Coordinates of C-alpha atoms and ligand atoms in Angstrom, one line a residue:
M5 CA 103.5 39.8 -46.3
A6 CA 105.6 43.0 -46.3
K7 CA 104.6 45.7 -43.8
V8 CA 103.6 49.1 -45.2
G9 CA 104.2 52.2 -43.3
I10 CA 104.0 55.9 -43.6
N11 CA 106.8 58.1 -42.3
I12 CA 104.6 61.2 -41.0
A13 CA 107.8 63.2 -41.1
T14 CA 108.4 62.9 -44.8
G15 CA 105.0 61.7 -45.8
A16 CA 106.9 58.8 -47.6
L17 CA 105.5 55.3 -47.9
Q18 CA 107.8 52.7 -46.6
K19 CA 107.3 49.4 -47.9
E20 CA 110.0 47.6 -46.0
E21 CA 110.8 48.0 -42.3
I22 CA 113.8 50.0 -41.6
I23 CA 116.9 48.6 -40.4
V24 CA 118.9 50.8 -38.4
G25 CA 122.7 51.1 -37.8
I26 CA 123.9 51.6 -34.3
D27 CA 127.2 52.7 -33.0
L28 CA 127.1 51.5 -29.4
G29 CA 130.3 53.5 -28.2
T30 CA 132.3 53.6 -24.9
T31 CA 131.6 57.3 -24.5
N32 CA 128.7 58.3 -27.0
S33 CA 126.2 56.0 -29.0
L34 CA 124.1 56.9 -32.1
I35 CA 121.9 55.7 -34.6
A36 CA 121.8 56.1 -38.4
I37 CA 119.6 55.0 -41.4
I38 CA 119.9 55.3 -45.1
H39 CA 117.6 58.1 -45.9
P40 CA 114.5 56.9 -47.8
E41 CA 114.8 59.6 -50.4
S42 CA 118.3 60.8 -50.8
K43 CA 119.3 57.0 -50.3
K44 CA 122.4 58.5 -48.4
P45 CA 123.3 57.4 -44.7
V46 CA 122.3 59.9 -42.1
A47 CA 122.6 60.1 -38.4
L48 CA 119.3 60.5 -36.6
K49 CA 118.8 63.8 -34.7
E50 CA 115.9 65.1 -32.7
H51 CA 115.0 68.8 -33.6
D52 CA 118.3 69.1 -35.4
S53 CA 120.0 68.5 -32.2
I54 CA 123.1 66.6 -32.0
S55 CA 123.0 63.0 -33.0
L56 CA 125.2 61.8 -30.2
V57 CA 123.7 60.1 -27.1
P58 CA 126.2 59.9 -24.2
S59 CA 126.6 56.2 -23.2
V60 CA 125.6 57.0 -19.7
I61 CA 122.7 55.8 -17.5
H62 CA 121.4 57.3 -14.4
F63 CA 119.2 55.5 -11.8
D64 CA 117.2 57.6 -9.4
D65 CA 116.2 56.6 -5.8
N66 CA 112.7 55.6 -7.3
G67 CA 114.3 53.2 -9.8
N68 CA 113.5 55.5 -12.7
I69 CA 116.3 55.2 -15.4
S70 CA 117.4 58.0 -17.4
V71 CA 119.9 57.7 -20.4
G72 CA 122.1 60.2 -22.4
E73 CA 122.5 63.9 -21.7
E74 CA 120.0 63.9 -18.9
A75 CA 122.0 61.0 -17.1
K76 CA 125.3 62.7 -17.8
K77 CA 124.4 65.6 -15.6
Y78 CA 124.6 63.3 -12.7
L79 CA 128.3 61.9 -13.4
L80 CA 130.0 64.0 -10.9
T81 CA 127.1 64.5 -8.4
E82 CA 125.7 60.9 -8.1
P83 CA 128.7 58.7 -9.3
G84 CA 127.3 55.6 -7.6
N85 CA 124.1 56.0 -9.4
T86 CA 125.4 57.0 -12.7
I87 CA 127.0 54.3 -15.0
F88 CA 129.5 55.2 -17.8
S89 CA 131.8 53.1 -19.9
A90 CA 129.4 49.9 -19.5
K91 CA 131.0 48.6 -22.9
R92 CA 134.2 48.3 -21.3
L93 CA 132.7 45.7 -19.0
M94 CA 131.0 43.7 -21.7
G95 CA 131.7 40.0 -21.5
K96 CA 134.4 40.6 -18.7
S97 CA 135.1 39.1 -15.4
Y98 CA 136.1 40.9 -12.4
K99 CA 139.7 39.4 -13.0
D100 CA 139.6 41.2 -16.3
I101 CA 139.1 44.5 -15.1
R102 CA 140.7 44.3 -11.7
D103 CA 143.9 46.5 -12.7
H104 CA 141.4 49.2 -13.8
S105 CA 138.8 49.1 -11.2
S106 CA 139.8 52.6 -9.9
F107 CA 138.6 54.0 -13.3
F108 CA 135.0 53.1 -12.4
S109 CA 133.2 55.4 -9.7
Y110 CA 130.4 53.1 -9.4
K111 CA 130.4 49.7 -7.5
I112 CA 131.5 46.6 -9.4
I113 CA 131.1 43.5 -7.5
D114 CA 134.5 42.1 -6.5
S115 CA 133.9 38.4 -7.1
E116 CA 137.2 36.5 -7.4
T117 CA 135.6 34.3 -10.0
E118 CA 135.7 33.9 -13.6
S119 CA 132.1 34.7 -13.9
L120 CA 130.9 37.9 -15.6
V121 CA 130.7 41.2 -13.8
K122 CA 127.8 42.7 -12.1
I123 CA 127.3 46.3 -11.1
Q124 CA 125.5 47.3 -8.0
V125 CA 123.4 50.4 -8.0
G126 CA 121.2 50.8 -4.5
N127 CA 120.1 47.4 -3.6
K128 CA 120.0 46.2 -7.3
F129 CA 122.4 44.4 -9.4
Y130 CA 122.9 44.8 -13.4
S131 CA 125.0 43.1 -15.8
P132 CA 126.8 45.0 -18.5
V133 CA 124.4 43.5 -21.1
E134 CA 121.5 44.8 -19.3
L135 CA 123.1 48.2 -18.9
S136 CA 123.9 48.3 -22.7
S137 CA 120.5 47.3 -23.4
F138 CA 119.2 50.3 -21.6
I139 CA 121.3 52.7 -24.0
L140 CA 120.1 50.5 -26.9
K141 CA 116.4 51.1 -25.8
E142 CA 116.8 54.8 -25.5
L143 CA 118.4 54.8 -29.0
K144 CA 115.4 52.7 -30.4
K145 CA 112.9 54.9 -28.6
R146 CA 114.6 58.1 -30.3
A147 CA 114.7 56.6 -33.5
E148 CA 110.9 55.4 -33.4
H149 CA 109.8 58.9 -32.4
I150 CA 111.9 60.6 -35.2
L151 CA 110.8 58.0 -37.9
K152 CA 107.3 57.7 -36.7
T153 CA 107.6 53.8 -37.3
P154 CA 108.6 50.8 -35.2
V155 CA 112.3 49.9 -35.3
T156 CA 112.9 46.2 -34.5
K157 CA 115.9 45.2 -36.7
A158 CA 119.4 46.6 -36.2
V159 CA 123.0 46.2 -37.3
I160 CA 125.4 46.9 -34.2
T161 CA 129.1 47.8 -34.2
V162 CA 132.0 46.5 -32.1
P163 CA 135.6 47.1 -31.9
A164 CA 137.5 44.8 -34.1
Y165 CA 139.4 43.2 -31.3
F166 CA 136.1 42.1 -29.5
N167 CA 136.0 38.4 -28.9
D168 CA 133.2 36.0 -29.2
T169 CA 131.9 36.5 -25.6
Q170 CA 132.0 40.3 -26.2
R171 CA 130.2 39.9 -29.6
Q172 CA 127.7 37.8 -28.1
A173 CA 127.0 40.0 -25.2
T174 CA 126.3 42.9 -27.5
R175 CA 123.9 40.7 -29.3
D176 CA 122.2 39.8 -26.1
A177 CA 121.8 43.5 -25.2
G178 CA 120.2 44.2 -28.4
K179 CA 117.8 41.3 -28.0
L180 CA 117.0 42.7 -24.4
A181 CA 116.3 46.1 -26.0
G182 CA 113.8 44.4 -28.2
L183 CA 116.1 44.6 -31.4
D184 CA 116.7 41.8 -33.7
V185 CA 120.5 42.2 -34.1
L186 CA 120.9 41.1 -37.9
R187 CA 124.7 41.6 -38.0
I188 CA 127.4 42.6 -35.7
V189 CA 130.0 44.6 -37.8
N190 CA 133.5 45.8 -36.9
E191 CA 133.7 49.3 -36.1
P192 CA 136.7 49.9 -38.6
T193 CA 134.9 48.1 -41.2
A194 CA 131.8 50.3 -40.7
A195 CA 134.0 53.5 -40.9
S196 CA 135.5 52.3 -44.2
L197 CA 132.0 51.6 -45.6
A198 CA 131.0 55.2 -44.8
Y199 CA 133.8 56.3 -46.9
G200 CA 132.6 54.2 -49.8
L201 CA 135.4 51.8 -49.4
G202 CA 134.7 48.3 -50.4
L203 CA 131.4 49.1 -51.9
Q204 CA 132.8 48.4 -55.5
K205 CA 133.2 44.7 -56.2
E206 CA 136.6 45.5 -57.9
D207 CA 137.9 47.5 -54.8
H208 CA 141.2 46.1 -53.7
K209 CA 142.6 48.2 -50.9
T210 CA 144.5 48.2 -47.7
I211 CA 143.0 50.6 -45.1
A212 CA 144.3 52.0 -41.8
V213 CA 141.4 53.0 -39.5
Y214 CA 142.7 55.5 -36.8
D215 CA 140.1 55.7 -34.0
L216 CA 140.8 58.2 -31.2
G217 CA 137.6 58.8 -29.1
G218 CA 137.0 59.9 -25.6
G219 CA 138.5 57.1 -23.7
T220 CA 139.9 54.6 -26.2
F221 CA 142.3 54.5 -29.1
D222 CA 142.1 51.8 -31.8
I223 CA 144.2 51.2 -34.9
S224 CA 143.1 48.7 -37.3
I225 CA 144.7 47.6 -40.6
L226 CA 142.1 46.2 -42.9
R227 CA 142.2 44.6 -46.4
I228 CA 139.2 44.8 -48.8
A229 CA 138.9 42.6 -51.7
N230 CA 135.9 41.4 -53.5
G231 CA 133.6 42.8 -51.0
I232 CA 135.2 41.0 -48.2
F233 CA 136.8 43.0 -45.4
E234 CA 139.6 41.2 -43.6
V235 CA 141.1 42.7 -40.4
L236 CA 145.0 42.1 -40.8
S237 CA 145.8 43.5 -37.4
T238 CA 144.6 45.8 -34.4
N239 CA 146.4 47.5 -31.8
G240 CA 145.5 50.3 -29.4
D241 CA 145.2 51.5 -25.8
T242 CA 141.8 50.9 -24.2
Y243 CA 142.5 53.6 -21.8
L244 CA 143.8 56.6 -23.9
G245 CA 141.7 59.1 -25.5
G246 CA 140.3 62.7 -25.4
D247 CA 139.6 62.4 -21.6
D248 CA 143.6 62.1 -21.2
I249 CA 143.9 65.2 -23.2
D250 CA 141.4 67.1 -20.9
N251 CA 143.6 65.8 -18.2
V252 CA 146.8 67.2 -19.2
I253 CA 145.1 70.6 -20.0
Q254 CA 143.8 70.7 -16.4
N255 CA 147.3 69.8 -15.0
F256 CA 148.7 72.3 -17.1
W257 CA 146.6 75.0 -15.4
L258 CA 146.9 73.4 -11.9
Q259 CA 150.7 73.7 -12.0
K260 CA 150.4 77.6 -11.8
E261 CA 151.2 78.7 -8.2
E262 CA 148.0 80.7 -7.7
M263 CA 146.1 77.4 -8.1
N264 CA 147.5 76.1 -5.0
S265 CA 144.6 77.0 -2.9
E266 CA 142.2 75.1 -5.2
K267 CA 143.9 71.8 -5.5
N268 CA 141.6 70.2 -3.0
N269 CA 138.5 71.9 -4.0
K270 CA 136.4 69.2 -5.7
D271 CA 133.8 71.6 -7.2
F272 CA 136.6 73.7 -8.7
L273 CA 138.5 70.6 -10.1
N274 CA 135.2 69.4 -11.8
A275 CA 134.6 72.9 -13.3
L276 CA 138.4 73.2 -14.3
R277 CA 137.9 69.6 -16.1
L278 CA 134.9 71.0 -18.2
K279 CA 136.9 74.2 -19.1
A280 CA 139.8 72.0 -20.3
E281 CA 137.4 70.2 -22.6
T282 CA 136.0 73.3 -24.0
A283 CA 139.6 74.7 -24.5
K284 CA 140.6 71.7 -26.1
K285 CA 137.6 71.8 -28.8
W286 CA 138.2 75.7 -29.1
L287 CA 141.7 74.8 -30.3
S288 CA 140.7 72.6 -32.9
S289 CA 139.8 75.7 -35.0
K290 CA 141.2 78.7 -33.3
N291 CA 144.8 79.7 -32.0
D292 CA 144.3 81.0 -28.4
F293 CA 141.9 80.1 -25.7
E294 CA 141.1 82.5 -22.7
D295 CA 138.7 82.2 -20.0
E296 CA 138.2 82.6 -16.3
L297 CA 137.2 80.5 -13.4
N298 CA 136.8 81.5 -9.7
G299 CA 138.8 84.6 -10.5
H300 CA 141.6 82.6 -12.1
R301 CA 142.6 83.4 -15.6
L302 CA 142.9 80.3 -17.8
K303 CA 145.0 80.6 -20.9
L304 CA 146.3 78.1 -23.4
S305 CA 147.8 78.9 -26.6
I306 CA 147.9 76.5 -29.7
S307 CA 151.7 76.0 -29.3
E308 CA 151.3 75.1 -25.5
F309 CA 148.5 73.0 -26.3
E310 CA 150.5 71.0 -28.9
I311 CA 153.5 70.6 -26.8
I312 CA 151.5 69.1 -23.8
I313 CA 149.6 66.7 -26.0
Q314 CA 152.3 65.4 -27.9
P315 CA 153.2 62.5 -25.6
I316 CA 149.6 61.3 -26.2
I317 CA 150.0 61.4 -29.9
D318 CA 153.4 59.8 -29.8
K319 CA 151.6 56.8 -28.1
T320 CA 149.1 56.5 -30.7
I321 CA 151.8 56.4 -33.5
S322 CA 153.9 53.8 -31.7
C323 CA 150.5 51.7 -31.6
C324 CA 150.2 52.3 -35.4
K325 CA 153.7 51.2 -35.7
S326 CA 153.0 48.0 -33.9
A327 CA 149.8 47.3 -36.1
L328 CA 151.6 47.8 -39.1
K329 CA 154.5 45.4 -38.0
D330 CA 151.8 42.7 -37.1
S331 CA 150.1 43.1 -40.5
G332 CA 153.3 42.3 -42.3
L333 CA 153.0 45.6 -44.2
Q334 CA 155.0 48.8 -44.8
K335 CA 153.7 52.3 -44.6
D336 CA 153.4 52.5 -48.4
N337 CA 151.2 49.6 -48.7
I338 CA 148.5 51.5 -46.9
D339 CA 146.2 53.1 -49.6
V340 CA 143.7 54.8 -47.5
I341 CA 143.6 56.3 -43.8
V342 CA 140.2 56.8 -42.3
M343 CA 139.8 59.0 -39.2
V344 CA 137.4 58.1 -36.5
G345 CA 136.4 59.5 -33.0
G346 CA 135.8 63.0 -31.8
S347 CA 139.5 63.5 -31.0
T348 CA 140.6 63.2 -34.5
R349 CA 139.3 66.8 -34.9
I350 CA 142.5 68.1 -33.5
P351 CA 144.6 69.3 -36.4
L352 CA 147.9 68.2 -34.9
V353 CA 146.6 64.6 -34.6
K354 CA 145.4 64.7 -38.4
K355 CA 148.7 66.2 -39.4
Q356 CA 151.0 63.6 -37.5
V357 CA 149.0 60.5 -38.6
S358 CA 149.2 61.8 -42.2
E359 CA 153.0 62.4 -41.8
F360 CA 153.3 58.9 -40.3
F361 CA 151.6 57.2 -43.3
G362 CA 152.7 59.6 -45.9
K363 CA 149.4 60.4 -47.2
P364 CA 146.5 62.6 -46.6
V365 CA 143.9 61.3 -44.1
N366 CA 140.1 60.8 -45.0
D367 CA 138.4 63.3 -42.6
S368 CA 135.4 64.7 -44.7
L369 CA 132.9 62.9 -42.6
D370 CA 132.0 63.9 -39.0
P371 CA 134.4 61.5 -37.0
D372 CA 131.7 60.9 -34.4
E373 CA 129.1 59.8 -36.9
V374 CA 131.2 57.8 -39.4
V375 CA 130.7 54.4 -37.6
A376 CA 127.1 54.7 -37.3
L377 CA 126.9 55.8 -40.9
G378 CA 128.8 52.6 -42.1
A379 CA 126.5 50.6 -39.9
A380 CA 123.5 52.0 -41.7
I381 CA 125.0 51.3 -45.0
Q382 CA 125.7 47.6 -43.9
A383 CA 122.0 47.5 -42.6
D384 CA 120.8 48.5 -46.1
I385 CA 122.8 45.7 -47.7
L386 CA 121.3 43.3 -45.5
A387 CA 117.9 44.6 -46.2
G388 CA 118.6 43.5 -49.8
N389 CA 118.7 47.1 -51.2
N390 CA 122.1 46.7 -52.5
K391 CA 121.8 43.3 -54.2
D392 CA 125.3 43.3 -56.0
F393 CA 127.1 43.5 -52.8
L394 CA 127.6 40.9 -50.4
L395 CA 129.5 41.6 -47.1
L396 CA 130.9 38.4 -45.9
D397 CA 134.0 38.0 -43.7
I398 CA 133.6 34.8 -41.8
T399 CA 131.8 31.7 -41.8
P400 CA 129.1 31.5 -39.2
L401 CA 129.3 27.7 -38.7
S402 CA 131.9 24.9 -39.1
L403 CA 131.9 23.0 -42.3
G404 CA 132.7 19.4 -42.6
I405 CA 132.0 16.1 -43.8
E406 CA 130.7 12.8 -42.5
T407 CA 133.3 10.2 -41.6
M408 CA 133.0 6.8 -40.2
G409 CA 130.4 6.2 -37.5
G410 CA 128.3 9.2 -38.7
L411 CA 130.9 11.5 -37.1
M412 CA 131.3 15.2 -38.3
D413 CA 135.0 15.8 -39.5
V414 CA 135.4 19.7 -39.4
L415 CA 137.4 20.9 -42.2
M416 CA 136.6 24.5 -41.8
P417 CA 136.0 25.7 -38.3
R418 CA 133.2 28.3 -37.7
N419 CA 134.7 31.9 -37.9
S420 CA 137.2 31.0 -40.7
K421 CA 138.1 34.2 -42.8
I422 CA 136.8 33.8 -46.3
P423 CA 137.7 33.3 -49.0
A424 CA 139.3 30.3 -47.5
K425 CA 140.7 26.9 -48.9
V426 CA 141.3 23.7 -46.8
A427 CA 142.1 20.1 -47.9
R428 CA 142.2 16.8 -46.2
Q429 CA 143.1 13.2 -47.2
Y430 CA 140.9 10.2 -46.5
T431 CA 140.9 6.7 -47.8
T432 CA 138.6 3.8 -48.6
Q433 CA 137.4 1.1 -46.0
K434 CA 136.9 -1.8 -48.1
D435 CA 139.1 -3.7 -50.7
G436 CA 138.2 -2.7 -54.1
Q437 CA 135.8 0.1 -53.2
G438 CA 135.1 1.9 -56.2
A439 CA 133.0 4.8 -54.9
M440 CA 133.0 7.1 -51.9
K441 CA 130.2 9.1 -50.5
I442 CA 130.9 12.6 -49.5
G443 CA 128.3 14.2 -47.2
V444 CA 128.8 17.9 -46.5
Y445 CA 127.3 19.3 -43.4
Q446 CA 127.4 22.6 -41.4
G447 CA 127.2 22.8 -37.7
E448 CA 129.0 22.6 -34.4
R449 CA 127.8 18.9 -33.1
D450 CA 129.9 15.8 -33.2
L451 CA 127.4 13.8 -35.1
V452 CA 126.3 14.7 -38.7
K453 CA 122.7 13.7 -38.0
D454 CA 122.6 16.7 -35.5
N455 CA 124.1 19.1 -38.0
R456 CA 122.6 20.5 -41.3
K457 CA 123.2 18.7 -44.5
L458 CA 124.2 21.0 -47.3
A459 CA 125.1 18.5 -50.1
E460 CA 126.0 14.9 -50.8
F461 CA 127.7 13.4 -53.8
N462 CA 129.3 10.4 -54.8
L463 CA 133.2 10.0 -56.0
T464 CA 133.0 7.3 -58.4
G465 CA 135.5 5.4 -60.6
I466 CA 138.0 4.8 -57.9
P467 CA 140.3 2.1 -59.4
G468 CA 140.2 -1.1 -57.5
M469 CA 142.8 -1.1 -54.8
P470 CA 143.2 -2.7 -51.2
A471 CA 141.3 -0.8 -48.6
G472 CA 143.5 2.1 -47.3
L473 CA 145.5 2.5 -50.3
P474 CA 143.5 5.1 -52.3
K475 CA 144.1 8.7 -51.3
V476 CA 141.2 10.7 -51.7
E477 CA 141.6 14.5 -51.1
V478 CA 138.6 16.3 -50.1
S479 CA 139.0 20.2 -50.5
F480 CA 136.7 23.0 -49.5
L481 CA 137.0 26.3 -51.1
I482 CA 134.8 29.2 -50.1
N483 CA 135.1 32.0 -52.6
A484 CA 134.5 35.7 -52.2
D485 CA 130.7 35.2 -52.9
G486 CA 130.3 32.8 -50.1
I487 CA 129.8 30.1 -52.2
L488 CA 131.4 26.7 -51.2
V489 CA 132.9 24.3 -53.7
V490 CA 133.6 20.7 -52.5
K491 CA 135.9 18.7 -54.5
A492 CA 137.1 15.1 -54.0
K493 CA 139.9 13.8 -56.0
E494 CA 141.6 10.3 -55.9
L495 CA 145.2 11.2 -56.2
R496 CA 146.7 8.1 -57.3
S497 CA 144.3 7.9 -60.4
G498 CA 143.2 11.7 -60.7
V499 CA 139.5 10.8 -60.6
E500 CA 137.7 13.8 -59.3
Q501 CA 134.3 15.4 -58.8
S502 CA 133.0 18.6 -57.4
I503 CA 129.8 20.4 -56.2
H504 CA 128.9 23.9 -55.5
V505 CA 126.8 24.8 -52.2
Q506 CA 125.8 28.0 -50.9
P507 CA 126.3 27.3 -47.0
Q508 CA 125.0 30.8 -45.7
Y509 CA 121.8 30.8 -47.5
G510 CA 118.6 29.7 -45.6
L511 CA 119.9 30.1 -42.3
S512 CA 118.8 33.0 -40.2
D513 CA 121.0 34.4 -37.5
E514 CA 118.7 33.1 -35.1
E515 CA 119.1 29.5 -36.4
V516 CA 122.8 29.9 -36.4
E517 CA 122.6 31.1 -32.8
Q518 CA 120.3 27.9 -31.9
M519 CA 122.8 25.7 -33.4
L520 CA 125.8 27.1 -31.6
L521 CA 123.8 27.0 -28.3
A522 CA 122.8 23.4 -28.9
S523 CA 126.6 22.5 -29.5
I524 CA 127.1 23.8 -25.9
T525 CA 124.4 22.3 -24.2
H526 CA 125.0 19.0 -25.8
A527 CA 128.8 19.1 -25.4
K528 CA 129.1 16.3 -22.9
E529 CA 126.8 14.0 -24.6
D530 CA 128.7 14.8 -27.9
I531 CA 132.1 14.1 -26.4
D532 CA 130.8 10.7 -25.2
I533 CA 129.1 9.7 -28.4
R534 CA 132.2 10.6 -30.3
A535 CA 134.4 8.6 -28.1
L536 CA 132.0 5.6 -28.4
R537 CA 131.8 5.9 -32.3
E538 CA 135.6 6.3 -32.5
A539 CA 135.9 3.0 -30.4
Q540 CA 133.4 1.2 -32.6
T541 CA 135.1 2.2 -35.8
E542 CA 138.5 0.9 -34.4
G543 CA 137.1 -2.3 -33.2
E544 CA 135.5 -2.7 -36.7
Q545 CA 138.6 -2.1 -38.7
L546 CA 140.5 -4.4 -36.4
L547 CA 137.9 -7.2 -36.9
R548 CA 138.2 -6.7 -40.6
T549 CA 142.0 -6.8 -40.8
T550 CA 142.2 -9.8 -38.7
E551 CA 139.7 -11.7 -40.7
K552 CA 141.7 -10.9 -43.9
F553 CA 144.8 -11.9 -42.1
I554 CA 143.5 -15.3 -40.9
Q555 CA 142.1 -16.0 -44.2
K556 CA 145.5 -15.5 -45.9
N557 CA 147.6 -17.2 -43.3
S558 CA 145.4 -19.9 -41.6
G559 CA 148.1 -22.5 -42.5
K560 CA 150.5 -20.8 -40.5
L561 CA 148.6 -20.5 -37.2
S562 CA 148.4 -23.1 -34.5
A563 CA 144.8 -24.5 -33.8
H564 CA 145.1 -22.9 -30.3
E565 CA 145.7 -19.6 -31.9
L566 CA 142.8 -20.0 -34.3
M567 CA 140.4 -20.8 -31.7
E568 CA 141.6 -18.0 -29.2
T569 CA 141.3 -15.7 -32.1
A570 CA 137.8 -16.7 -33.1
E571 CA 136.6 -16.5 -29.6
T572 CA 138.0 -12.9 -29.1
M573 CA 136.7 -11.9 -32.3
Q574 CA 133.2 -13.1 -31.2
A575 CA 133.5 -11.3 -27.8
L576 CA 134.6 -8.1 -29.9
Q577 CA 131.6 -8.3 -32.1
L578 CA 129.2 -8.6 -29.3
A579 CA 130.8 -5.7 -27.7
L580 CA 130.3 -3.4 -30.8
T581 CA 126.5 -4.2 -30.6
M582 CA 126.5 -2.6 -27.0
N583 CA 127.0 1.0 -26.5
D584 CA 129.8 0.6 -24.0
K585 CA 132.9 2.5 -25.0
N586 CA 135.0 0.7 -22.3
L587 CA 134.1 -2.8 -23.2
I588 CA 134.8 -2.3 -26.9
H589 CA 138.3 -0.8 -25.9
A590 CA 138.9 -3.8 -23.6
K591 CA 137.8 -6.4 -26.3
T592 CA 139.8 -4.7 -29.1
E593 CA 142.9 -4.6 -26.8
E594 CA 142.4 -8.2 -26.1
L595 CA 142.2 -9.1 -29.7
N596 CA 145.3 -7.0 -30.5
N597 CA 147.2 -8.8 -27.8
I598 CA 146.3 -12.2 -29.2
S599 CA 147.0 -11.5 -32.7
R600 CA 150.1 -9.4 -32.2
P601 CA 152.6 -12.3 -31.6
Y602 CA 151.6 -14.4 -34.5
A603 CA 151.3 -11.6 -36.9
E604 CA 155.0 -10.8 -35.8
R605 CA 156.1 -14.3 -36.3
I606 CA 154.4 -14.5 -39.7
M607 CA 155.9 -11.3 -40.9
D608 CA 159.3 -12.4 -39.7
E609 CA 158.8 -15.5 -41.7
V610 CA 157.7 -13.6 -44.8
V611 CA 160.8 -11.2 -44.6
A612 CA 163.2 -14.2 -44.0
E613 CA 161.6 -15.9 -47.1
A614 CA 162.0 -13.0 -49.2
L615 CA 165.7 -12.4 -48.1
K616 CA 166.6 -16.0 -48.8
G617 CA 169.4 -16.4 -51.3
K618 CA 170.1 -12.8 -51.4
N619 CA 173.3 -11.3 -49.9
V620 CA 172.5 -8.7 -47.3
Ligands
AMP704 P1 134.0 59.8 -29.2 O1 134.1 58.8 -28.2 O2 134.4 59.4 -30.8 O3 132.7 60.3 -29.3 O4 134.9 61.0 -28.9 C1 134.6 62.0 -27.9 C2 136.0 62.7 -27.6 O5 136.3 63.6 -28.8 C3 135.8 63.7 -26.5 O6 137.1 63.5 -25.7 C4 135.7 64.9 -26.9 O7 136.3 65.9 -26.0 C5 136.5 65.0 -28.2 N1 136.2 66.0 -29.2 C6 134.9 66.2 -29.6 N2 135.0 67.5 -30.3 C7 136.4 67.8 -30.3 C8 137.0 68.8 -31.0 N3 136.6 69.7 -31.7 N4 138.4 68.9 -30.7 C9 139.0 67.9 -29.9 N5 138.3 67.0 -29.4 C10 137.0 66.8 -29.5

């Protein structure tokens, strides 16, 4: 039953539950929705204030937690209880962040292990997932307050370079915050969507997304075709951003001789730092900054500013060069440039990025909001409000076919980019086999019975040939609509058959997750059963070929050889009925050892016979 709610703020009826888009950022986070009336994406704001919620969490002595502006106040005064940049720790072990540990002013537990980091506040320990969940909870609470309706479903963005562990950690944080995370979307993909890129089916474009935030810089080169975003390359610097610009301004002022007396004055330095950020923002629209602190005059002209920040911009441009190189493209192949992150408000940044790519940049949207707006668009697509458009970029689970012994043979591993095509050759097991069953499965387990069956069909009409001779090519093609076409073709005769399946449909994210989880919890069991099934298949094949050989060549074998072979075959047959891989291996080898000498002898005789009378 569809839920019906009333938005008290607008008085509008909401038939479907709203799915929100969330930009869970390193410095700031925000939440956006598609406005029920205008159908346009909007960032949620309380009382027309700003939409950004600083990604900062403060813990007071009584265990109370505050998030956002409220928490940010304590950054300098209570560094041990105030957590910032939790996103940098997502899915990381202490080893991963050791080189940057001085960056964090709170306590990160220094365990020399590979396990995920923990943060200590007072006598409590928190994981980055829990910390991120506090931010998400705050965003959820704000959204519910503004929308006057429960918010339980979300799309959350992550950097394009986030690996599986980091993506999973983000999902888990959502779950902890009481959100059903319908999709994790790449930040550059979301930013492009916000500019309407890729929303037309016929859109074919190559996009550079330049994202300079408070503490990180990312450049991503994306290609969009048929509603599918593909990340061609990413580059950047995880410790480069607006904070570094504040730093160079602060140092510029501190160089003045009159400042010598203040160099160790912590309070002064903190205040100066804030002035530096004010100056930076001021200079995005004005030419000169002037202020005063503790009787010191603080001056910065636009030309001075541009000189001192040039090395920072240069670093970002050199990352752009690397990203282009990795994508295998030239500057003129880039059709669109999208600007993301608060620091792209600096006119010199826009100018130099535009000069580098030789095109104007897209900067009409608020660079702080653009990722969340795109996430809201994606959420709307998932809600089914934009039925013509399907955003698929990777396969959630592996796709494969059933082979001997009920084993899953993966043709397309999970996370394959789509569209995609793969093919593999198989052959028959029996002489004169005229048909071959192709069972198509989705999942990560080793036995097809533990995976999800998508389809089955029979390739018939294979001309009679000895076992092992037919070449049956099975190909999987996932097209832009996410439809899987499975084709089987016998290459010698050209007989072919194909079938269309829709692998994504009917599986919720949760089911996908459960299937992935099952593959991990059953990993050992799966490895054992695969080894057993492989041993059984090998043993069965050897029995069949030996039997055939004996039938054909019994006259050429001694009575002893025949008897020994029959006995060993029997022993192998018995071993096959027992689930003991080592025993099957031992008996297979025994039969091989017995048959090899006479098989070689008979082969030599055949060759000698064939060569008789011929001059070699
Ligand atoms: P983000 O991480 O995208 O929220 O970016 C925040 C960064 O953008 C901070 O370093 C801000 O100081 C910076 N920022 C915000 N507004 C401006 C502006 N008008 N000019 C320059 N930098 C800005």
